[in-house]
Coordinates of C-alpha atoms in Angstrom, one line a residue:
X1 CA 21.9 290.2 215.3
X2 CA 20.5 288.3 218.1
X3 CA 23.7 287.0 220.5
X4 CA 26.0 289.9 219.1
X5 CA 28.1 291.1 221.8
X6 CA 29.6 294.3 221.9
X7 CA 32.7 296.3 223.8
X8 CA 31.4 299.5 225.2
X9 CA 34.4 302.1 224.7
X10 CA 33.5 305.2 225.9
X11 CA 30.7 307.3 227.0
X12 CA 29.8 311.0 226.9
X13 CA 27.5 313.6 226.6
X14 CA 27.0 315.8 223.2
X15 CA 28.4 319.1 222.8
X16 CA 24.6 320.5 223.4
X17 CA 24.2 318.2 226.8
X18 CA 20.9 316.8 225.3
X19 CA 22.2 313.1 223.8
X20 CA 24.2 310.8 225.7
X21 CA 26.8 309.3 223.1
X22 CA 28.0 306.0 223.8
X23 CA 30.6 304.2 221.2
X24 CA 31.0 300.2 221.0
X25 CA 32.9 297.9 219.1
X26 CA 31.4 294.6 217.9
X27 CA 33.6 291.8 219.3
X28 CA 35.1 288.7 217.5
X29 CA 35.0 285.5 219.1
X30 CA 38.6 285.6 219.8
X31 CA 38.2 288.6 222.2
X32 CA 40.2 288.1 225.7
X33 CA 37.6 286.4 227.7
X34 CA 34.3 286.2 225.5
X35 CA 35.3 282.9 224.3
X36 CA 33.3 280.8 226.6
X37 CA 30.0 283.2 226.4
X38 CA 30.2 282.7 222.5
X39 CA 30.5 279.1 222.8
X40 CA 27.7 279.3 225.3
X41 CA 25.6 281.4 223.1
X42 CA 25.9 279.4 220.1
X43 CA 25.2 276.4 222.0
X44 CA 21.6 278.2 222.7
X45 CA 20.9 279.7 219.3
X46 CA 23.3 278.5 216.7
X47 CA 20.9 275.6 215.7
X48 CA 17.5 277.7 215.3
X49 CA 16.5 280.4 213.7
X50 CA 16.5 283.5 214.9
X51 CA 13.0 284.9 215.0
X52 CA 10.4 286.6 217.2
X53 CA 9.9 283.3 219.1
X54 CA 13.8 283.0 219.5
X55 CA 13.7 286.6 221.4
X56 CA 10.4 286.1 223.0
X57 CA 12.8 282.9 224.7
X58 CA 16.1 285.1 225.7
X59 CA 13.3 288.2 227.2
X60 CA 11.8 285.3 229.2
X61 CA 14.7 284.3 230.5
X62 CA 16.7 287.6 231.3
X63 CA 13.0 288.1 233.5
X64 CA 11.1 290.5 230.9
X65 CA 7.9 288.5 231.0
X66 CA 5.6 291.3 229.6
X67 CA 8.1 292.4 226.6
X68 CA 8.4 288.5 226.0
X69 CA 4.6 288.1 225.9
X70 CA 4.2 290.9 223.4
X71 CA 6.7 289.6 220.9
X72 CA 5.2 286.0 221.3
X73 CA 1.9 287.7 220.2
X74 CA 3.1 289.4 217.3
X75 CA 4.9 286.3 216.4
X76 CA 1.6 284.2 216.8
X77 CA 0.0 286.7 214.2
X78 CA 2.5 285.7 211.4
X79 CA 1.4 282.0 211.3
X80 CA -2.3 281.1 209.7
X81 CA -5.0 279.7 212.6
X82 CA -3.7 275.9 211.4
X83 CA 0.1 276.2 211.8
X84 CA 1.3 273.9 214.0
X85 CA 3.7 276.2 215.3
X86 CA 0.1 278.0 216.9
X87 CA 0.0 275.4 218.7
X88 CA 3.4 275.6 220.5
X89 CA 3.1 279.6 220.9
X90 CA 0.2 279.1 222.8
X91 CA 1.9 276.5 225.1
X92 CA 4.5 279.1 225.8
X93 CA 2.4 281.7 226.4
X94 CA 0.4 279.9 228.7
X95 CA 3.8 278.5 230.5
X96 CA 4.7 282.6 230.9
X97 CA 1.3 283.2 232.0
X98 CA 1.7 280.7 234.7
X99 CA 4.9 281.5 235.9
X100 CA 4.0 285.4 236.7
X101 CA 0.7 284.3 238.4
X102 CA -1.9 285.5 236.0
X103 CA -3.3 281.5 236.3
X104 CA -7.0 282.8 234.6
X105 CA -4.9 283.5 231.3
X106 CA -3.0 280.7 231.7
X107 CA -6.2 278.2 232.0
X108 CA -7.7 279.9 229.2
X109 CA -4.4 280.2 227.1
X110 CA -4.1 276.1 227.9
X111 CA -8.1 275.7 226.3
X112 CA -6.4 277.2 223.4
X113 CA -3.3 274.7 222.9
X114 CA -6.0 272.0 223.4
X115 CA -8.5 273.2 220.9
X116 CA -5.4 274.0 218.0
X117 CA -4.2 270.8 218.5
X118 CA -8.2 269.4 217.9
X119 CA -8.2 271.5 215.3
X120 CA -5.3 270.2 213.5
X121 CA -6.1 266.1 214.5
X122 CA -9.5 266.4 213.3
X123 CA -11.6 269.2 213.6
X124 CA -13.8 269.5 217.3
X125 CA -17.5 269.3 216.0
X126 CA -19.5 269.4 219.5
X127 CA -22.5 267.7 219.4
X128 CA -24.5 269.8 221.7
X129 CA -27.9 269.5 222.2
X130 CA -19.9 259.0 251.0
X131 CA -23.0 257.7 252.3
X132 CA -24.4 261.4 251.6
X133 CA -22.1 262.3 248.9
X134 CA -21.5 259.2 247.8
X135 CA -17.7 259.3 247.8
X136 CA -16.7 255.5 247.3
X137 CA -13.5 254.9 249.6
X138 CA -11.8 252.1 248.2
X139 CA -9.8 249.8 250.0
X140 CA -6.5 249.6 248.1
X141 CA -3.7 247.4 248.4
X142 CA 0.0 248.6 248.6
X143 CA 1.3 246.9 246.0
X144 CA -1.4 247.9 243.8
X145 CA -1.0 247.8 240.0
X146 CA -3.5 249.1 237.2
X147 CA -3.9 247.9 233.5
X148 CA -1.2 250.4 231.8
X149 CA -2.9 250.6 228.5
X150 CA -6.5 252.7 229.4
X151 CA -10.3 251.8 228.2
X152 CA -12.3 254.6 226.5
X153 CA -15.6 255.0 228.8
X154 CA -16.7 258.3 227.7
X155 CA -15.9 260.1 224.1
X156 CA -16.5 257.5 221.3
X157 CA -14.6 256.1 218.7
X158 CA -15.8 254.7 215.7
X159 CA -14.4 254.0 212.0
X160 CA -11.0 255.3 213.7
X161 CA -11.9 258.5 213.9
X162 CA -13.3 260.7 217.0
X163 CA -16.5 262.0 217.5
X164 CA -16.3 264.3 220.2
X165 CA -19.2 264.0 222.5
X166 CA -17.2 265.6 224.9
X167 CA -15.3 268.8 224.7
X168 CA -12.8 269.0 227.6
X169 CA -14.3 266.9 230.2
X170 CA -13.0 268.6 233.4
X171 CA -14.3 266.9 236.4
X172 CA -16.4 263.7 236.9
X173 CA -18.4 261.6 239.7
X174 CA -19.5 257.8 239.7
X175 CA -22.1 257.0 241.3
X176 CA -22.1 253.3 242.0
X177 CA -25.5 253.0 242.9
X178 CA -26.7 254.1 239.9
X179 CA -23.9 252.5 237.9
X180 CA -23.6 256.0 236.3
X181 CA -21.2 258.6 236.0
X182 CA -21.7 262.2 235.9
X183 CA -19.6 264.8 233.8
X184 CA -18.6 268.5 234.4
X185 CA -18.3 269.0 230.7
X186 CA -16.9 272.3 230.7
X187 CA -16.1 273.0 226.6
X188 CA -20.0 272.4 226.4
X189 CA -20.6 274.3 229.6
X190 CA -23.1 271.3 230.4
X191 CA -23.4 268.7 232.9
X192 CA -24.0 265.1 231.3
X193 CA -25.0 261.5 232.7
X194 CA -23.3 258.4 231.0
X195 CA -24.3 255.2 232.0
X196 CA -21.2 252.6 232.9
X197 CA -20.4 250.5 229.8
X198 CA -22.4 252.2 228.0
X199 CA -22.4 255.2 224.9
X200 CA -26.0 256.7 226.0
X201 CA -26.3 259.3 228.1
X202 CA -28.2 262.9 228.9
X203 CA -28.0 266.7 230.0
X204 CA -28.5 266.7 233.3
X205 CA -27.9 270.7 233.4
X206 CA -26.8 273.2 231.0
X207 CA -26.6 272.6 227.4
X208 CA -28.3 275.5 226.6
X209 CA -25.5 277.7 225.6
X210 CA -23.3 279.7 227.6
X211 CA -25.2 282.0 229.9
X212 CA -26.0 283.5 233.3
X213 CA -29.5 282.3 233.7
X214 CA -30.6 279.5 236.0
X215 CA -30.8 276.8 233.8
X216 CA -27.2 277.4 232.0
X217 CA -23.6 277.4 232.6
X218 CA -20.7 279.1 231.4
X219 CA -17.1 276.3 232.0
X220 CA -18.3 274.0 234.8
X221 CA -15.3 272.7 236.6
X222 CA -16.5 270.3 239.3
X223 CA -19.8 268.4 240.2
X224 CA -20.6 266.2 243.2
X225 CA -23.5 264.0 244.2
X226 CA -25.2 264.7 247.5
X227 CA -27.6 261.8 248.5
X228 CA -29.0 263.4 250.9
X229 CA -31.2 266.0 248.8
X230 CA -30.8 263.3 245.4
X231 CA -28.8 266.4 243.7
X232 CA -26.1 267.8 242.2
X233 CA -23.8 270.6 243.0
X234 CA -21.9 272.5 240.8
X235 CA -19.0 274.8 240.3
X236 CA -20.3 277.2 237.6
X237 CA -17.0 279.1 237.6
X238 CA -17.2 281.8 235.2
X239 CA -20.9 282.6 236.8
X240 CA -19.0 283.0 240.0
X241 CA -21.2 280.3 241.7
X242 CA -21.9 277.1 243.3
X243 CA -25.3 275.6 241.9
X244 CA -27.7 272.8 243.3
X245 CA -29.7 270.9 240.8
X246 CA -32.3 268.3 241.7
X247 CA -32.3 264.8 240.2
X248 CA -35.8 264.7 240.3
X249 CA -37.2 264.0 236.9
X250 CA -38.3 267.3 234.6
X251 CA -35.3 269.6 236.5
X252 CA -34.6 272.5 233.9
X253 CA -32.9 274.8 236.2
X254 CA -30.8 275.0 239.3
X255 CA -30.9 277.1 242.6
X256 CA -27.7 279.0 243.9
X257 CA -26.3 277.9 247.1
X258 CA -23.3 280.5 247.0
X259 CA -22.1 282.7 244.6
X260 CA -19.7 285.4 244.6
X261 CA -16.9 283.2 244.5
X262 CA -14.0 282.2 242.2
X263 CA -15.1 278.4 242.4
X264 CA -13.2 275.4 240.9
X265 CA -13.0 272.5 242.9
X266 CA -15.7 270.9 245.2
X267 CA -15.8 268.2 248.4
X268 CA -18.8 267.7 250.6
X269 CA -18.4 265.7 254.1
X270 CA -20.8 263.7 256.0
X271 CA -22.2 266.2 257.7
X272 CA -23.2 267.8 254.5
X273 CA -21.0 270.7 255.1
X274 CA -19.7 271.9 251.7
X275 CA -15.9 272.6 250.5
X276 CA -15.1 275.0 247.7
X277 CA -11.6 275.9 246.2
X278 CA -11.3 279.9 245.8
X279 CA -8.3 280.8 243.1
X280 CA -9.3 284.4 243.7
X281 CA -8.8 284.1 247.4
X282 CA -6.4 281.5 247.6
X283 CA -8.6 279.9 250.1
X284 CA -10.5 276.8 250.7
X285 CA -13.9 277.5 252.8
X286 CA -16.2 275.2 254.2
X287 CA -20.0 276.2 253.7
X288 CA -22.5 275.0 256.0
X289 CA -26.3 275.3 254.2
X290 CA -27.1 277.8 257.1
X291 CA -24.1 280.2 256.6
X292 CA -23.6 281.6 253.8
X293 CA -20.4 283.3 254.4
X294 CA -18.0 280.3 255.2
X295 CA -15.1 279.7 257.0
X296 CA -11.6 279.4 255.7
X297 CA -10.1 276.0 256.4
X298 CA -7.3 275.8 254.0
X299 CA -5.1 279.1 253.2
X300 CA -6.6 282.4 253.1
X301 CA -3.4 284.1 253.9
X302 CA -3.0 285.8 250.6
X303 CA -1.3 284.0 247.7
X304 CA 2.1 282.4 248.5
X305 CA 4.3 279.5 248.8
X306 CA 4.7 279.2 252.8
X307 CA 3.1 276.3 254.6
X308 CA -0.1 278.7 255.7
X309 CA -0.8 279.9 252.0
X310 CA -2.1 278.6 248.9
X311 CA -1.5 279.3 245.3
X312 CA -4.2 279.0 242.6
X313 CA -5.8 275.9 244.7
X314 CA -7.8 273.8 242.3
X315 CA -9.1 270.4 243.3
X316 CA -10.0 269.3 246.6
X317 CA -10.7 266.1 248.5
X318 CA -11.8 265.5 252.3
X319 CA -11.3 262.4 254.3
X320 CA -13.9 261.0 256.9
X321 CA -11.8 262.8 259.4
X322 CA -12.5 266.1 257.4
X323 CA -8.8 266.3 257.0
X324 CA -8.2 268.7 253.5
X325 CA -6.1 267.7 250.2
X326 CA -5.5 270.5 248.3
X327 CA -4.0 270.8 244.6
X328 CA -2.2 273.4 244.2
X329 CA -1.4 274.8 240.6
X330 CA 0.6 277.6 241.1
X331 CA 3.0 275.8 243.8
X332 CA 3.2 272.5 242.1
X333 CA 1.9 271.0 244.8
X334 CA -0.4 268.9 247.4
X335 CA -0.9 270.0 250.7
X336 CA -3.2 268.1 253.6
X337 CA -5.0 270.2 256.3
X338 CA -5.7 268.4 259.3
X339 CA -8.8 269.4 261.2
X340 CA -8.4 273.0 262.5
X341 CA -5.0 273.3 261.5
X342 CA -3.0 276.6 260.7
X343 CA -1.1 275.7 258.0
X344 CA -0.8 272.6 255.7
X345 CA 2.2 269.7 255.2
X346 CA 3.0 268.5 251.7
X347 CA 2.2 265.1 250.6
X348 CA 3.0 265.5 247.0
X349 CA 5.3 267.3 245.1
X350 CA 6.8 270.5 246.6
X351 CA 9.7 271.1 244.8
X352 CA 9.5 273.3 242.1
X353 CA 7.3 272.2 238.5
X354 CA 9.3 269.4 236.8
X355 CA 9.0 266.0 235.3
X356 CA 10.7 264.5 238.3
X357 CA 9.6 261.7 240.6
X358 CA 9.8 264.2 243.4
X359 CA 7.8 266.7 241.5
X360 CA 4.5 267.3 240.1
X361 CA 3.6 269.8 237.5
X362 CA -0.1 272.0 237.7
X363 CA -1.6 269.5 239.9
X364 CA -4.8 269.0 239.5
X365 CA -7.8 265.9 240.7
X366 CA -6.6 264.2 243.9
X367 CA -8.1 260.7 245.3
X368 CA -7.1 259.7 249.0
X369 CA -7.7 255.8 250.0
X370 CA -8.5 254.9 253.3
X371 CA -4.9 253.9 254.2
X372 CA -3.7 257.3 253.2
X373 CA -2.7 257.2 250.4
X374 CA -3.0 260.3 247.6
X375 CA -3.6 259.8 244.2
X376 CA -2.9 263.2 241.8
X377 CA -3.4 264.0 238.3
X378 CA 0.1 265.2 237.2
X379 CA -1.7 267.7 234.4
X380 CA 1.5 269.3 232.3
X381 CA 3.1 265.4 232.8
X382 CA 0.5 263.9 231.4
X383 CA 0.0 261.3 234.2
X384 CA -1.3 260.1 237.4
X385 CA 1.1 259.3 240.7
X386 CA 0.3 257.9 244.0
X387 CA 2.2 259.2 246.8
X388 CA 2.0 256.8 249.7
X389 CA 1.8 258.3 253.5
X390 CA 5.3 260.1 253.9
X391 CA 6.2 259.6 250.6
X392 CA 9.4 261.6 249.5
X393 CA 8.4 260.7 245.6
X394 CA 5.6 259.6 243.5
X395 CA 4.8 256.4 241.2
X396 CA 3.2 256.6 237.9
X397 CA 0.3 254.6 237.7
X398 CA -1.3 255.8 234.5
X399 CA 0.3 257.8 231.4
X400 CA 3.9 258.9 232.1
X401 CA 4.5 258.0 228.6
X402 CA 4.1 261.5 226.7
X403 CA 1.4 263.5 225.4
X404 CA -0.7 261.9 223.4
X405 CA -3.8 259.8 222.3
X406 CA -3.1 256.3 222.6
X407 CA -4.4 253.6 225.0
X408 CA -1.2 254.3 227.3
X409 CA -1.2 258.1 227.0
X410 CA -2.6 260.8 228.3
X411 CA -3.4 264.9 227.3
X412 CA -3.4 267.5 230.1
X413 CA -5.6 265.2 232.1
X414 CA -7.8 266.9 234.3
X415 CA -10.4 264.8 237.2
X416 CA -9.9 260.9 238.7
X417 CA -12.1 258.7 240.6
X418 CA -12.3 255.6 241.3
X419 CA -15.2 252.7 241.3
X420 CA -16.1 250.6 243.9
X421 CA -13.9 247.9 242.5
X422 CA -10.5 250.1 242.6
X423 CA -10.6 250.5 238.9
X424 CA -9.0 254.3 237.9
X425 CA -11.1 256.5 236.0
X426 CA -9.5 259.6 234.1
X427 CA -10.9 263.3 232.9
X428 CA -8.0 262.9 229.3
X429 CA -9.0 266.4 229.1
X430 CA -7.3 267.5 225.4
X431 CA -8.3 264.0 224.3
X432 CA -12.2 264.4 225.1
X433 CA -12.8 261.4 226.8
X434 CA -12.9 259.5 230.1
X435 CA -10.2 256.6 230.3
X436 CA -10.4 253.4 233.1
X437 CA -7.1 252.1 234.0
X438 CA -8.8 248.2 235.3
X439 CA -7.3 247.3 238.8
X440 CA -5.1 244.3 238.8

């Protein structure tokens, strides 16, 4: 029985020298100083049933991550696709996954938990058929405040029930010129174009169905606008590539720019030099449109937690003194990079994943105003901080109120932006739709 604790009275080797014989006694709770780990143990286990799940928990814990995986599996396989219990394996699994590194599982284990719990809500039926990036750098008030409860701008809701136009909307850019904004729509691996206040919109690139050619995608993650060449660029992750598309009208396929890389997140600076987020290398590298190779400008040193490393770095922003943001997944943390620095300093989070003030848990889209200010998607808090210049803890300024569906929640949100106005815009990732948070 799981908990059982035993005294171990003697050991020896058989009378042929092939068996080593041990002899135990099962001890009672009244046994001269096991009274406090019985109390302790009950404490843990007493009120839940023991299962494959309660021993997947204790292996996790006593650092047998693999052996804790597999019995997780094998308890996953005793509960039908609709269980809700599904649901919360996955959540684990992808937890574990994170925790020894293996962040590719862990992303995809996450899509999983998303898609059970769209599953179980509704059913997901996808309907699929900076002056030179346009980067809008809002001037924002200290003692800012946004509407808590969140408008619906993208994913539509009608008769109260969803109809998913979007499947996990990763990443997003507004284009105030326009008055559009444009979605990395990575469930769909497409591209789409919503007009503001409005429920039209198109394919600008992919839609096709997952694929390798030219004028597909397989997961998008991230997509900017560069004014310059009126066209998009792309992280087309699982392709291992960065894509340019043109705007121009009757567009059906894109052109690789670099590929070869473990892209996710994307930042482009005034000199049109281009930033990409590698989780393979742990790197950020700035791309110029005549080198091909790159150079490193954030991390590179291998995967780690010391102030010259990265871990799993996912979204990206750079400043108009091409200082770096980095999120950083797999050290719950943001880090800035000043031009032609070594090594970064932490501006957000830092201490350990948590639902703390001080922490932030699988960071993931960051904003920085023009006073210096960083604004975060707290993912696994379903939320969005600030961190004002030499912060030593965040504010919530959107979600923070559990996951959920609501005008006031959020689910594993993903990208933010904001519009020329200040209003906060939102990637509600598990909820497939874009929420605006109106500036007050």
């Amino acid at each position: 029985m799981l908990g059982s604790i035993f005294r171990l009275d003697s050991v020896r080797r058989s009378s042929d020298h092939k068996l080593w014989v041990i002899q135990m006694t099962l001890c009672s709770e009244d046994a001269h100083g096991l009274k406090e780990v019985f109390l302790h143990i009950k404490k843990q286990y007493s009120e839940e049933d023991v299962n494959l799940g309660t021993c997947a928990k204790l292996l996790w814990k006593l650092g047998k991550f693999n052996l804790a995986e597999l019995y997780y599996m094998r308890f996953l396989k005793m509960f039908p696709p609709n269980d809700l219990l599904v649901g919360k394996i996955y959540e684990n699994l992808c937890e574990l996954a994170s925790q020894t590194g293996d962040y590719d599982k862990s992303i995809d284990l996450h899509k999983k938990c998303i898609e059970h719990e769209k599953l179980n809500r509704l059913g997901c039926s996808i309907d699929g058929h900076n002056a030179s990036h346009h980067i809008v750098f809002p001037t924002i008030p200290v003692n800012a405040r946004w509407a808590q409860h969140g408008v619906t701008v993208a994913g539509e809701l009608q008769n109260d029930y969803m109809t998913y136009q979007l499947c996990l909307p990763y990443s997003f850019c507004i284009d105030d010129d326009s008055q559009t904004m444009i979605i990395a729509d990575y469930g769909n691996d497409r591209i789409v174009q919503l007009k503001m206040n409005s429920r039209n919109g198109e394919i600008l690139a992919g839609g096709g169905g997952v694929g390798t050619q030219l004028d597909q995608l397989n997961q998008p993650t991230d997509v900017i606008i560069d004014k310059k060449t009126n066209s998009l660029i792309m992280c087309d992750r699982q392709n291992r590539r960065c894509l340019r598309w043109s705007l121009s009208k009757g567009t059906v396929r894109g052109e690789i720019l670099f590929d070869n890389i473990r892209c996710w997140g994307l930042a482009i600076d005034d000199q049109n030099n281009v930033y990409i987020s590698d989780t393979e290398k742990h790197a950020v590298i700035r791309y110029t449109m005549n080198d091909k190779n790159g150079t490193i400008v954030a991390g590179g040193q291998g995967r780690g937690a010391a102030l010259n490393q990265l871990n799993n770095p996912t979204y990206i922003f750079v400043d108009q003194q091409q200082n770096v943001y980095v999120s950083e997944r797999g050290n719950h943390r943001v880090t800035k990079w000043e031009k032609g620095a070594s090594q970064g300093i932490v501006v957000a989070g830092g201490h350990g994943q948590g639902k703390l003030l001080t922490q932030v848990s699988q960071p993931e889209g960051l904003f920085v105003d023009t006073s210096g200010t960083v604004y975060v998607v707290d993912s696994w808090n379903h939320r969005v901080t600030l961190w004002p210049k030499e912060a030593k803890q965040g504010t919530v300024i959107a979600g923070g109120n559990g996951q959920g569906n609501t005008s006031n929640q959020l689910n594993s949100p993903v990208g933010l932006s904001f519009d020329e106005h200040g209003n906060l815009y939102v990637a509600d990732c598990g909820n497939d739709r874009i929420q605006c948070f109106s500036f007050e």
